[in-house]
Amino acid sequence: MGTFRKRPIRYPLIALSIFGVVTFVLLCVWSIGIGIGYGIGFAMLMVYTWKVEEKTFDETDKHIESISYRMKEVGEEALLEMPIGILLVSEEYEIEWSNPYMQGVLNNESLVGESIVNISDDIYVFMKTEEKKEATITLRDRKYRVFYKEEERLLYFFDITEQIAIEKQYFADRTVIAILFVDNYDEITQAMDDQPRSLTNTMVTSIVNEWAAEHGIFMKRISSDRFMAVLNESILTELEKKKFAILDIIREKTAQKNLSLTLSIGVGAGSSSLVELGELAQSSLDLVLGRGGDQVAIKQPTGKLKFYGGKTNPVEKRTRVRARVISHALRDLIQDSDQVFIMGHKNPDMDSIGASVGVRKMAQMNDVKGYVVINFDELNGSVTRLMNEIEKKSDFYESFLTPEEVSAKLTEKSLLVIVDTHKPNLVIDPSLLKKVEKVVVIDHHRRSEDFIENPTLVYMEPYASSTAELVTELLEYQPKRAKINMLEATALLAGIIVDTKSFTLRTGARTFEAASYLRTNGADTVLVQRLLKEDIDTYIERSKIVQTVKFVKQGVAIANGEDLKVYDSVLIAQTADILLTMKGVNASFVIAHRSDGLIGISARSLGEVNVQLIMEKLGGGGHLTNAACQIEANSIDEAKKYLEEAIIEVLEGSLES
């Protein structure tokens, strides 16, 4: 505007006038007639040009003044009439000025002088928070997006009530896809006649369809043991509130007919893509089946997971077909490799070492060199005794290598087998996972969210007593080029005995079959007992922990070691086992400091309490009856507080992952 007022167009006109006068003089010198003619024409042109410039300036000036006036009017109109709230606040957080709209919002025409605290505590807290300059605040039952300009101490309020309502409705109506799988259907019905099988089909379909109709879910049976369900987020929320009661309904109604049928459900939610929802649902179902079934897993595109159910022990399969198929697949992988490296979890127990020895034997049976990855500094009493026996009485002690030695021997054709764990952060050396292309996972723990990436082959059976049992079954289907010797069979049997507490927990028919096979191949039960012996000091330490036992709920016992005193992880687990043998104890938890600076919690249960869910809540995992975790806490009391909160939450029925 200021530049326009200076009329810069006049400067070239002045220069043009001067140029015309000079030209007129020169022409008069040359020819007076031509000069006069040129002068008259040029003078007329310049007069016209200056008048046009003057007129244009006046018209533009008037137009600008008109726009300025209108803008001022519009600005005042916007400030006073537009549906945007404005508050000007003093340094003492008192209102200095407000527009009429804001007065209407607060139903108060005399806001000036009012403290902002009297209007809303949320606004006061928002203004005091330096990081945030935007927030959503509720005033008089309506939602407002609030912007704060700190320098001017100015607040703007935009009503977004309808927007939030639309967003809420959008999310409530988003499609959810679920896949329902009837656990053990084939195993239970394969021996039935046509009529009982038909009645079982009808009963299961009726139960599922009634539940679907009750909640407004579209349900379609897609095979004898699978259903496809389509619902929306609002229905899913209702199902979560009821903890997916269909799990209990199926379990109880089929139990009345002497059928041990349960339901596994994988749910895909949180995406607008139907393809992605289907993939999430299938991924969730795979996760549930890997955890033993009788559960619900809800998976979001972000990877966020929720679990419900898991109240029963996984049921043992009746067929060895899967073991034979896996064994043959593993045989092919071994034969295509130049070396096989076997790695268990940190602080290995007898199951981890025994399974590792068994897989090394598989490599030998296929004429491939096998090596066990071990950290000799992490060995405990019984494992140390087993290693001493192997060193004295076998020719394969040289097959135990440190992670550093293994790294030096790795090639592109090497195969890495992970036993007794599936979590990358729990293996002896996680860096080895990134150096090998072919990875096999053999484990008997329920699958957790944290899983080794892109394994070539996975053999996870939560029903199994131990990884040693799974490896023993796989050994039976390997080429018989090398017979299992006494120490190898004993190491595998020791792993089974430790994990089953001498065949008292999680023991099925397959467990005894595996033990029988090992005994036939020379497993020494007396040597197992000698390996598992404990010293007097350990017994006394365990007794001191037992003395601290307290019940947080009926049947749920918690004991703890001394603060600042470090305990062996095996001792913590053994103490939890001992507590479980006490009268009135259905679930036991033992808390103590570990050598790695963390606080360890070992959990045991007779099955009524799912300790796996409780330990997963604290970042650990395991089985329904046998689980553990390691947490960072400043003291035993702090860890106990976390544990009690997890117990209360899980016993109420759900766990968010």
XYZ file of C-alpha atoms in Angstrom:
657
model
C 0.000 0.000 0.000
C 2.857 2.370 0.895
C 4.586 1.634 -2.420
C 1.360 2.350 -4.292
C 0.989 5.742 -2.558
C 4.433 6.804 -3.848
C 3.144 6.359 -7.441
C 6.337 4.792 -8.893
C 4.838 4.792 -12.420
C 5.453 8.594 -12.582
C 9.242 8.212 -12.663
C 9.426 6.550 -16.083
C 6.819 9.064 -17.383
C 9.040 11.967 -16.246
C 12.043 10.348 -17.927
C 9.995 9.882 -21.095
C 8.925 13.586 -21.026
C 12.541 14.748 -20.709
C 13.561 12.455 -23.549
C 10.745 13.930 -25.742
C 11.817 17.546 -25.044
C 15.450 16.756 -25.961
C 14.261 15.090 -29.174
C 12.066 18.146 -29.971
C 15.039 20.539 -29.624
C 17.284 18.393 -31.821
C 14.596 18.118 -34.538
C 14.055 21.934 -34.514
C 17.777 22.449 -35.096
C 17.685 20.073 -38.043
C 14.248 21.155 -39.466
C 12.001 23.678 -37.786
C 8.828 22.355 -39.508
C 9.384 18.740 -38.539
C 10.368 19.800 -35.025
C 7.141 21.759 -34.467
C 4.991 18.913 -35.841
C 6.721 16.394 -33.570
C 6.411 18.741 -30.560
C 2.623 19.173 -30.970
C 2.030 15.410 -31.295
C 4.296 14.521 -28.391
C 2.709 17.151 -26.122
C -0.815 15.830 -26.822
C 0.305 12.231 -26.126
C 1.983 13.150 -22.826
C -1.037 15.161 -21.615
C -3.293 12.175 -22.296
C -0.882 9.775 -20.581
C -0.620 11.924 -17.420
C -4.420 12.216 -17.210
C -4.820 8.423 -17.529
C -2.220 7.925 -14.758
C -4.033 10.396 -12.486
C -7.401 8.781 -13.108
C -6.040 5.246 -12.559
C -4.423 6.318 -9.287
C -7.639 7.894 -7.978
C -9.753 4.855 -8.873
C -7.275 2.390 -7.360
C -6.963 4.505 -4.220
C -10.736 4.511 -3.776
C -10.881 0.747 -4.379
C -8.186 0.100 -1.759
C -9.958 2.305 0.759
C -13.181 0.410 0.065
C -11.440 -2.973 0.558
C -9.752 -1.750 3.743
C -13.080 -0.637 5.134
C -14.750 -3.915 4.193
C -11.861 -5.969 5.638
C -12.127 -4.053 8.863
C -15.864 -4.718 8.956
C -15.318 -8.428 8.153
C -12.582 -8.675 10.805
C -14.845 -7.222 13.438
C -17.687 -9.427 12.255
C -15.444 -12.529 12.440
C -14.131 -11.569 15.838
C -17.582 -11.003 17.276
C -19.924 -13.271 15.305
C -18.040 -16.313 13.947
C -18.498 -19.586 15.947
C -14.969 -19.455 17.305
C -14.332 -18.751 20.976
C -11.609 -16.261 21.872
C -10.244 -15.444 25.326
C -7.529 -12.921 26.162
C -5.877 -13.827 29.480
C -3.652 -11.763 31.780
C -0.401 -12.905 33.377
C -2.398 -13.683 36.532
C -4.577 -16.047 34.460
C -7.596 -13.729 34.621
C -9.806 -13.092 31.578
C -9.215 -9.611 30.111
C -11.524 -9.935 27.104
C -13.783 -12.515 25.424
C -15.830 -12.488 22.255
C -19.639 -12.941 22.360
C -19.431 -16.554 21.135
C -17.310 -17.516 24.122
C -19.736 -15.786 26.448
C -22.500 -17.925 24.945
C -20.439 -21.105 25.344
C -19.894 -20.425 29.040
C -23.352 -18.876 29.503
C -21.742 -15.877 31.171
C -21.854 -12.295 29.810
C -19.413 -10.883 32.385
C -16.311 -13.023 31.896
C -13.875 -10.133 32.238
C -12.038 -10.428 35.546
C -12.918 -14.099 36.020
C -10.048 -16.448 36.883
C -9.406 -19.083 34.220
C -9.361 -21.686 37.011
C -13.035 -20.940 37.722
C -13.827 -21.594 34.070
C -11.904 -24.874 33.735
C -9.027 -26.528 35.578
C -8.104 -28.276 32.334
C -7.527 -24.933 30.565
C -5.324 -23.717 33.425
C -3.221 -26.923 33.351
C -3.013 -26.712 29.557
C -1.724 -23.115 29.686
C 0.854 -24.056 32.322
C 2.172 -26.938 30.204
C 4.998 -25.593 28.093
C 5.231 -28.483 25.616
C 1.606 -28.489 24.440
C 0.058 -25.627 22.473
C -3.023 -27.573 21.432
C -5.479 -29.693 23.407
C -9.021 -31.075 23.459
C -11.052 -29.790 26.409
C -14.637 -30.362 27.512
C -16.792 -27.325 28.364
C -20.504 -27.589 29.185
C -20.649 -31.183 27.813
C -19.133 -30.178 24.467
C -15.658 -30.852 23.113
C -13.412 -27.993 21.991
C -10.062 -27.983 20.248
C -8.097 -25.269 22.076
C -5.077 -23.416 20.633
C -2.898 -21.253 22.868
C -0.686 -18.376 21.643
C 1.631 -17.890 24.570
C 3.128 -14.525 23.554
C -0.290 -12.854 23.253
C -1.822 -15.060 26.014
C -4.641 -15.732 23.570
C -6.889 -18.817 23.537
C -8.928 -19.983 20.528
C -11.773 -22.497 20.957
C -13.130 -24.586 18.055
C -16.205 -26.746 18.679
C -15.397 -30.324 17.511
C -18.207 -32.175 19.290
C -19.822 -33.388 16.065
C -16.436 -34.272 14.561
C -15.561 -36.455 17.548
C -18.995 -38.096 17.410
C -18.475 -38.908 13.720
C -14.975 -40.256 14.403
C -16.333 -42.395 17.236
C -19.061 -43.751 14.978
C -16.518 -44.425 12.228
C -14.276 -46.449 14.534
C -17.273 -48.269 16.045
C -18.449 -49.323 12.560
C -15.061 -50.477 11.266
C -15.044 -54.081 10.067
C -13.465 -56.828 12.159
C -12.718 -60.332 10.863
C -12.377 -63.360 13.136
C -11.486 -67.006 12.483
C -12.806 -69.569 14.975
C -11.085 -72.951 15.232
C -12.477 -75.939 17.148
C -9.465 -77.419 18.971
C -8.943 -81.199 18.712
C -12.017 -81.644 16.503
C -10.334 -84.080 14.117
C -8.716 -86.110 16.912
C -11.992 -86.475 18.813
C -14.315 -87.174 15.877
C -12.078 -89.459 13.796
C -12.997 -92.481 15.931
C -16.739 -91.634 15.981
C -19.468 -93.218 13.914
C -21.402 -91.046 11.481
C -24.320 -90.337 13.817
C -22.298 -89.186 16.874
C -20.079 -87.111 14.577
C -23.136 -85.487 13.023
C -24.595 -84.738 16.459
C -21.278 -83.208 17.570
C -21.210 -81.067 14.414
C -24.744 -79.891 15.022
C -24.083 -79.100 18.684
C -20.952 -77.030 17.987
C -22.573 -75.183 15.075
C -25.686 -74.459 17.145
C -23.693 -73.066 20.088
C -21.555 -70.838 17.865
C -24.495 -69.588 15.765
C -26.604 -68.768 18.848
C -23.721 -66.765 20.281
C -23.227 -64.974 16.947
C -26.942 -64.148 16.597
C -27.051 -62.808 20.159
C -24.285 -60.301 19.376
C -25.228 -59.447 15.771
C -22.259 -61.260 14.204
C -22.287 -62.764 10.702
C -21.009 -66.324 11.115
C -20.220 -68.876 8.402
C -18.842 -72.379 8.865
C -16.071 -72.823 6.287
C -14.891 -76.344 7.208
C -15.567 -79.028 9.771
C -13.474 -77.274 12.428
C -13.409 -73.627 11.268
C -15.811 -70.682 11.249
C -15.458 -67.241 9.685
C -17.009 -64.290 11.534
C -17.550 -60.700 10.380
C -18.404 -58.048 12.980
C -17.542 -54.445 13.837
C -15.467 -52.704 16.486
C -18.435 -51.891 18.743
C -19.461 -55.563 18.872
C -15.826 -56.517 19.541
C -15.755 -54.103 22.472
C -18.838 -55.777 23.948
C -17.277 -59.219 23.515
C -14.139 -58.019 25.295
C -16.207 -56.736 28.212
C -17.729 -60.212 28.541
C -14.259 -61.818 28.249
C -15.425 -63.824 25.216
C -17.892 -65.991 27.135
C -18.175 -68.316 24.121
C -14.921 -69.979 25.252
C -16.509 -71.060 28.544
C -19.822 -71.978 26.889
C -18.172 -74.325 24.365
C -15.922 -75.886 27.002
C -18.725 -76.500 29.509
C -21.401 -77.730 27.069
C -19.061 -80.129 25.284
C -17.727 -81.381 28.630
C -21.305 -82.392 29.542
C -21.188 -84.701 26.497
C -17.758 -86.058 27.578
C -16.055 -84.186 24.726
C -12.962 -82.077 25.450
C -13.636 -79.537 22.693
C -12.422 -75.972 23.131
C -12.417 -72.935 20.859
C -9.520 -70.835 19.581
C -10.282 -67.447 18.026
C -7.987 -65.203 15.998
C -9.241 -61.648 15.483
C -7.970 -59.015 13.049
C -8.991 -55.432 13.868
C -7.970 -51.811 13.405
C -7.536 -51.698 9.619
C -9.695 -50.514 6.729
C -8.167 -53.133 4.416
C -10.119 -56.399 4.318
C -7.035 -58.255 3.070
C -4.983 -57.014 6.008
C -7.795 -57.895 8.440
C -7.827 -61.441 7.108
C -4.049 -61.728 7.477
C -4.207 -60.344 11.022
C -6.960 -62.819 11.947
C -4.963 -65.771 10.600
C -1.805 -64.530 12.322
C -3.716 -64.202 15.604
C -5.107 -67.718 15.256
C -1.614 -69.111 14.611
C -0.454 -67.361 17.756
C -3.345 -68.776 19.801
C -2.736 -72.313 18.566
C 0.958 -71.886 19.357
C -0.048 -70.978 22.913
C -2.135 -74.106 23.394
C -5.604 -73.037 22.220
C -8.764 -72.220 24.223
C -7.918 -68.532 23.893
C -8.662 -65.392 21.902
C -5.989 -63.185 20.364
C -6.870 -59.755 18.950
C -4.204 -58.231 16.718
C -3.913 -54.667 15.409
C -1.819 -53.536 12.392
C 0.583 -51.888 14.859
C 1.360 -55.312 16.321
C -0.567 -54.594 19.501
C -2.086 -57.766 20.954
C -4.774 -58.645 23.481
C -5.327 -62.115 24.903
C -8.395 -63.560 26.582
C -9.018 -67.022 27.989
C -6.315 -69.671 28.239
C -7.897 -71.274 31.299
C -7.178 -74.909 30.421
C -4.094 -76.964 29.800
C -3.415 -77.721 26.131
C -4.652 -81.174 25.184
C -2.125 -83.748 24.044
C -2.380 -84.807 20.406
C -3.100 -88.463 19.617
C -1.034 -88.729 16.448
C 2.691 -88.852 15.715
C 2.213 -87.691 12.126
C 3.355 -84.126 12.859
C 6.479 -85.357 14.673
C 7.388 -87.588 11.691
C 6.781 -84.775 9.175
C 8.858 -82.301 11.201
C 11.625 -84.875 11.680
C 11.860 -85.501 7.932
C 11.837 -81.756 7.193
C 14.610 -81.249 9.762
C 16.565 -84.156 8.253
C 16.465 -82.473 4.840
C 17.608 -79.143 6.314
C 20.495 -80.831 8.139
C 21.609 -82.707 5.020
C 21.585 -79.437 3.028
C 23.879 -77.795 5.603
C 27.623 -78.056 6.140
C 27.354 -77.579 9.935
C 24.602 -77.538 12.546
C 24.795 -75.229 15.563
C 22.403 -75.740 18.474
C 21.671 -72.946 20.943
C 19.402 -72.901 24.004
C 18.476 -70.137 26.414
C 20.654 -68.196 28.827
C 21.393 -69.906 32.154
C 20.618 -73.307 30.559
C 18.778 -75.986 32.494
C 18.796 -79.744 31.978
C 16.029 -79.536 29.370
C 17.947 -76.992 27.298
C 21.240 -78.928 27.483
C 19.557 -82.315 26.980
C 17.637 -81.092 23.903
C 20.847 -79.548 22.514
C 22.689 -82.859 22.920
C 19.792 -84.626 21.167
C 19.812 -82.273 18.155
C 23.605 -82.648 17.912
C 22.983 -86.386 17.704
C 20.533 -85.792 14.816
C 23.282 -83.977 12.916
C 25.635 -86.913 13.564
C 22.974 -89.361 12.307
C 22.961 -87.403 9.026
C 26.786 -87.294 8.768
C 26.898 -83.542 9.446
C 29.016 -81.919 12.141
C 26.977 -80.578 15.062
C 28.054 -78.081 17.718
C 26.303 -76.890 20.886
C 26.588 -73.178 21.743
C 27.225 -72.757 25.449
C 28.430 -70.097 27.854
C 30.484 -71.975 30.435
C 30.146 -69.083 32.917
C 26.348 -69.521 33.128
C 26.189 -73.191 34.141
C 24.482 -74.205 37.397
C 25.060 -77.203 39.667
C 23.231 -80.036 37.872
C 24.246 -78.866 34.393
C 27.857 -78.503 35.556
C 27.793 -82.097 36.815
C 26.376 -83.273 33.466
C 29.119 -81.409 31.591
C 31.746 -83.018 33.827
C 30.303 -86.459 33.007
C 30.355 -85.635 29.291
C 33.963 -84.445 29.521
C 35.074 -87.629 31.315
C 33.015 -90.308 29.586
C 32.283 -89.146 26.032
C 34.020 -88.163 22.825
C 31.778 -85.196 21.993
C 32.804 -82.717 24.698
C 34.733 -80.830 21.985
C 31.375 -80.174 20.296
C 30.502 -77.602 22.996
C 31.689 -74.182 21.780
C 31.460 -70.612 23.068
C 29.531 -68.011 21.009
C 32.833 -66.479 19.884
C 34.110 -69.818 18.577
C 30.810 -70.425 16.778
C 30.928 -66.995 15.091
C 34.316 -67.889 13.632
C 33.027 -71.200 12.218
C 29.744 -69.959 10.673
C 29.291 -70.209 6.901
C 26.468 -69.407 4.475
C 25.339 -73.059 4.537
C 25.239 -73.341 8.351
C 22.018 -74.295 10.143
C 21.124 -72.839 13.565
C 18.675 -74.762 15.761
C 17.140 -72.939 18.737
C 15.847 -75.208 21.527
C 13.728 -74.617 24.654
C 12.965 -70.981 23.815
C 11.548 -68.936 20.958
C 12.348 -65.443 22.222
C 15.348 -63.824 20.493
C 16.356 -61.914 23.631
C 16.589 -65.115 25.719
C 18.991 -67.126 23.548
C 22.620 -67.399 24.661
C 23.880 -65.078 21.897
C 21.158 -63.126 19.985
C 23.727 -61.834 17.475
C 24.081 -65.339 15.985
C 20.458 -65.155 14.792
C 21.394 -62.316 12.434
C 24.397 -64.155 11.008
C 22.544 -67.295 9.868
C 19.971 -67.588 7.064
C 18.474 -70.947 8.124
C 17.012 -71.059 11.652
C 14.926 -73.852 13.202
C 12.939 -73.397 16.439
C 12.047 -76.389 18.654
C 10.200 -75.420 21.828
C 7.462 -76.565 24.210
C 6.543 -73.152 25.651
C 3.397 -71.318 24.651
C 4.116 -68.891 21.886
C 4.500 -65.252 22.913
C 4.415 -62.053 20.857
C 8.222 -61.830 20.873
C 9.313 -64.478 18.372
C 12.446 -65.214 16.335
C 12.061 -63.573 12.918
C 11.507 -65.660 9.775
C 12.478 -69.152 11.019
C 12.806 -71.789 8.288
C 11.083 -74.448 10.409
C 9.119 -74.209 13.660
C 8.197 -77.155 15.896
C 6.285 -75.803 18.874
C 4.034 -78.122 20.866
C 2.761 -76.562 24.128
C 1.236 -79.860 25.212
C 4.708 -81.457 25.463
C 6.317 -81.853 28.869
C 9.698 -80.619 27.677
C 11.795 -79.842 24.626
C 13.768 -83.007 25.406
C 10.558 -85.011 24.829
C 10.046 -83.349 21.418
C 13.669 -83.944 20.398
C 13.443 -87.598 21.514
C 10.429 -88.118 19.237
C 12.276 -86.469 16.338
C 15.288 -88.730 16.929
C 13.135 -91.825 16.389
C 12.535 -90.839 12.741
C 16.142 -89.970 11.872
C 18.493 -92.268 9.899
C 19.953 -94.985 12.167
C 23.564 -94.385 11.149
C 24.655 -93.698 14.723
C 23.121 -95.206 17.858
C 22.278 -92.978 20.820
C 24.810 -93.601 23.560
C 24.196 -93.761 27.294
C 25.158 -90.153 28.114
C 23.050 -88.696 25.302
C 20.018 -90.708 26.358
C 20.611 -89.784 30.009
C 20.884 -86.061 29.200
C 17.534 -86.179 27.367
C 15.880 -88.175 30.153
C 17.205 -85.715 32.759
C 15.613 -82.875 30.793
C 12.237 -84.656 30.839
C 12.486 -85.520 34.549
C 13.387 -81.953 35.557
C 10.591 -80.321 33.554
C 7.945 -82.830 34.699
C 9.097 -82.832 38.340
C 9.743 -86.565 38.098
C 6.711 -87.229 35.877
C 4.177 -85.453 38.127
C 3.405 -82.293 36.092
C 2.469 -81.833 32.399
C 3.013 -85.546 31.795
C 1.149 -87.287 28.987
C 1.285 -90.693 27.350
C 3.849 -89.389 24.848
C 6.106 -88.377 27.744
C 6.310 -91.944 29.009
C 6.817 -93.248 25.464
C 9.774 -90.891 25.029
C 11.206 -91.912 28.408
C 10.761 -95.583 27.481
C 12.634 -95.061 24.206
C 15.515 -93.364 26.054
C 15.620 -96.098 28.719
C 15.778 -98.700 25.958
C 18.773 -96.843 24.517
C 20.702 -96.939 27.773
C 19.555 -93.909 29.798
C 20.882 -94.292 33.348
C 18.238 -93.325 35.935
C 20.735 -93.600 38.789
C 23.056 -91.154 37.013
C 20.089 -88.801 36.532
C 19.425 -88.829 40.278
C 23.108 -88.177 40.959
C 23.137 -85.264 38.523
C 20.059 -83.735 40.143
C 21.298 -83.995 43.723
C 21.541 -80.777 45.708
C 23.772 -79.708 48.588
C 22.730 -78.897 52.147
C 23.338 -75.154 51.779
C 20.899 -74.957 48.849
C 18.245 -76.784 50.866
C 18.668 -74.359 53.779
C 18.500 -71.306 51.492
C 15.294 -72.634 49.963
C 13.774 -73.214 53.389
C 14.503 -69.606 54.398
C 12.599 -68.328 51.360
C 9.651 -70.637 52.127
C 9.423 -69.059 55.616
C 8.489 -65.692 54.055
C 5.359 -67.032 52.320
C 2.193 -64.898 52.362
C -1.167 -65.335 50.633
C -2.381 -62.430 48.469
C -5.549 -64.283 47.465
C -6.993 -67.616 48.459
C -4.624 -70.293 47.212
C -2.126 -67.772 45.759
C 1.153 -67.720 47.713
C 4.081 -65.307 47.338
C 7.504 -65.822 48.924
C 10.675 -63.795 48.504
C 14.386 -63.843 49.113
C 16.323 -61.278 51.102
C 16.706 -57.813 49.618
C 20.114 -57.163 47.982
C 21.037 -60.874 48.207
C 21.629 -62.634 44.878
C 20.041 -66.072 44.337
C 20.569 -68.698 41.682
C 17.706 -68.810 39.157
C 17.354 -72.572 39.604
C 16.978 -72.126 43.371
C 14.149 -69.620 42.793
C 12.349 -72.084 40.509
C 12.829 -74.996 42.901
C 11.371 -72.963 45.767
C 8.259 -72.206 43.706
C 7.910 -75.943 43.030
C 8.218 -76.753 46.748
C 5.564 -74.163 47.662
C 3.150 -75.768 45.226
C 3.315 -79.038 47.159
C 2.017 -77.316 50.306
C -1.580 -77.744 51.396
C -3.877 -74.870 50.339
C -1.502 -73.552 47.625
C -2.893 -73.520 44.081
C -0.358 -71.061 42.667
C 3.063 -70.042 43.969
C 5.340 -67.104 43.165
C 8.923 -66.630 44.367
C 10.725 -63.274 44.028
C 14.487 -62.837 44.409
C 17.466 -60.900 43.077
C 19.401 -62.445 40.178
C 23.076 -62.246 39.282
C 22.329 -60.131 36.190
C 20.992 -57.244 38.314
C 17.335 -57.978 37.599
C 14.734 -59.364 39.956
C 13.466 -62.794 38.950
C 10.007 -64.205 39.576
C 9.259 -67.922 39.212
C 5.602 -68.928 39.022
C 3.960 -72.329 39.399
C 0.339 -73.443 39.313
C -1.784 -76.580 39.511
C -3.876 -75.282 36.594
C -6.571 -73.213 38.294
C -4.500 -70.040 37.897
C -2.888 -69.232 34.532
C 0.564 -68.103 35.646
C 1.655 -67.654 32.031
C -0.678 -64.683 31.609
C 0.540 -63.174 34.882
C 4.187 -63.482 33.865
C 3.453 -62.114 30.364
C 1.939 -59.073 32.048
C 5.385 -58.469 33.584
C 7.291 -59.157 30.370
C 7.920 -62.885 30.844
C 6.140 -66.038 29.706
C 5.989 -69.821 29.895
C 3.140 -72.272 30.407
C -0.242 -72.154 32.110
C 1.311 -74.016 35.086
C 4.976 -73.030 34.824
C 6.254 -69.543 33.970
C 8.800 -66.894 34.924
C 9.918 -63.335 34.263
C 12.750 -60.915 34.998
C 11.945 -57.303 35.817
C 13.794 -54.121 36.681
C 12.845 -52.931 40.158
C 14.575 -51.074 42.965
C 13.612 -53.567 45.657
C 11.860 -56.833 46.384
C 8.881 -54.883 47.781
C 8.519 -52.925 44.536
C 8.649 -56.144 42.487
C 6.069 -57.690 44.822
C 3.769 -54.707 44.256
C 4.007 -55.154 40.458
C 3.336 -58.873 40.852
C 0.273 -58.382 43.055
C -1.177 -55.880 40.551
C -0.638 -58.371 37.706
C -2.228 -61.199 39.710
C -5.326 -59.115 40.461
C -5.677 -57.967 36.839
C -5.267 -61.415 35.303
C -7.514 -63.165 37.817
C -10.238 -60.737 36.748
C -10.112 -62.367 33.354
C -8.047 -60.572 30.710
C -4.592 -59.500 29.721
C -3.575 -56.766 27.273
C -0.237 -57.466 25.595
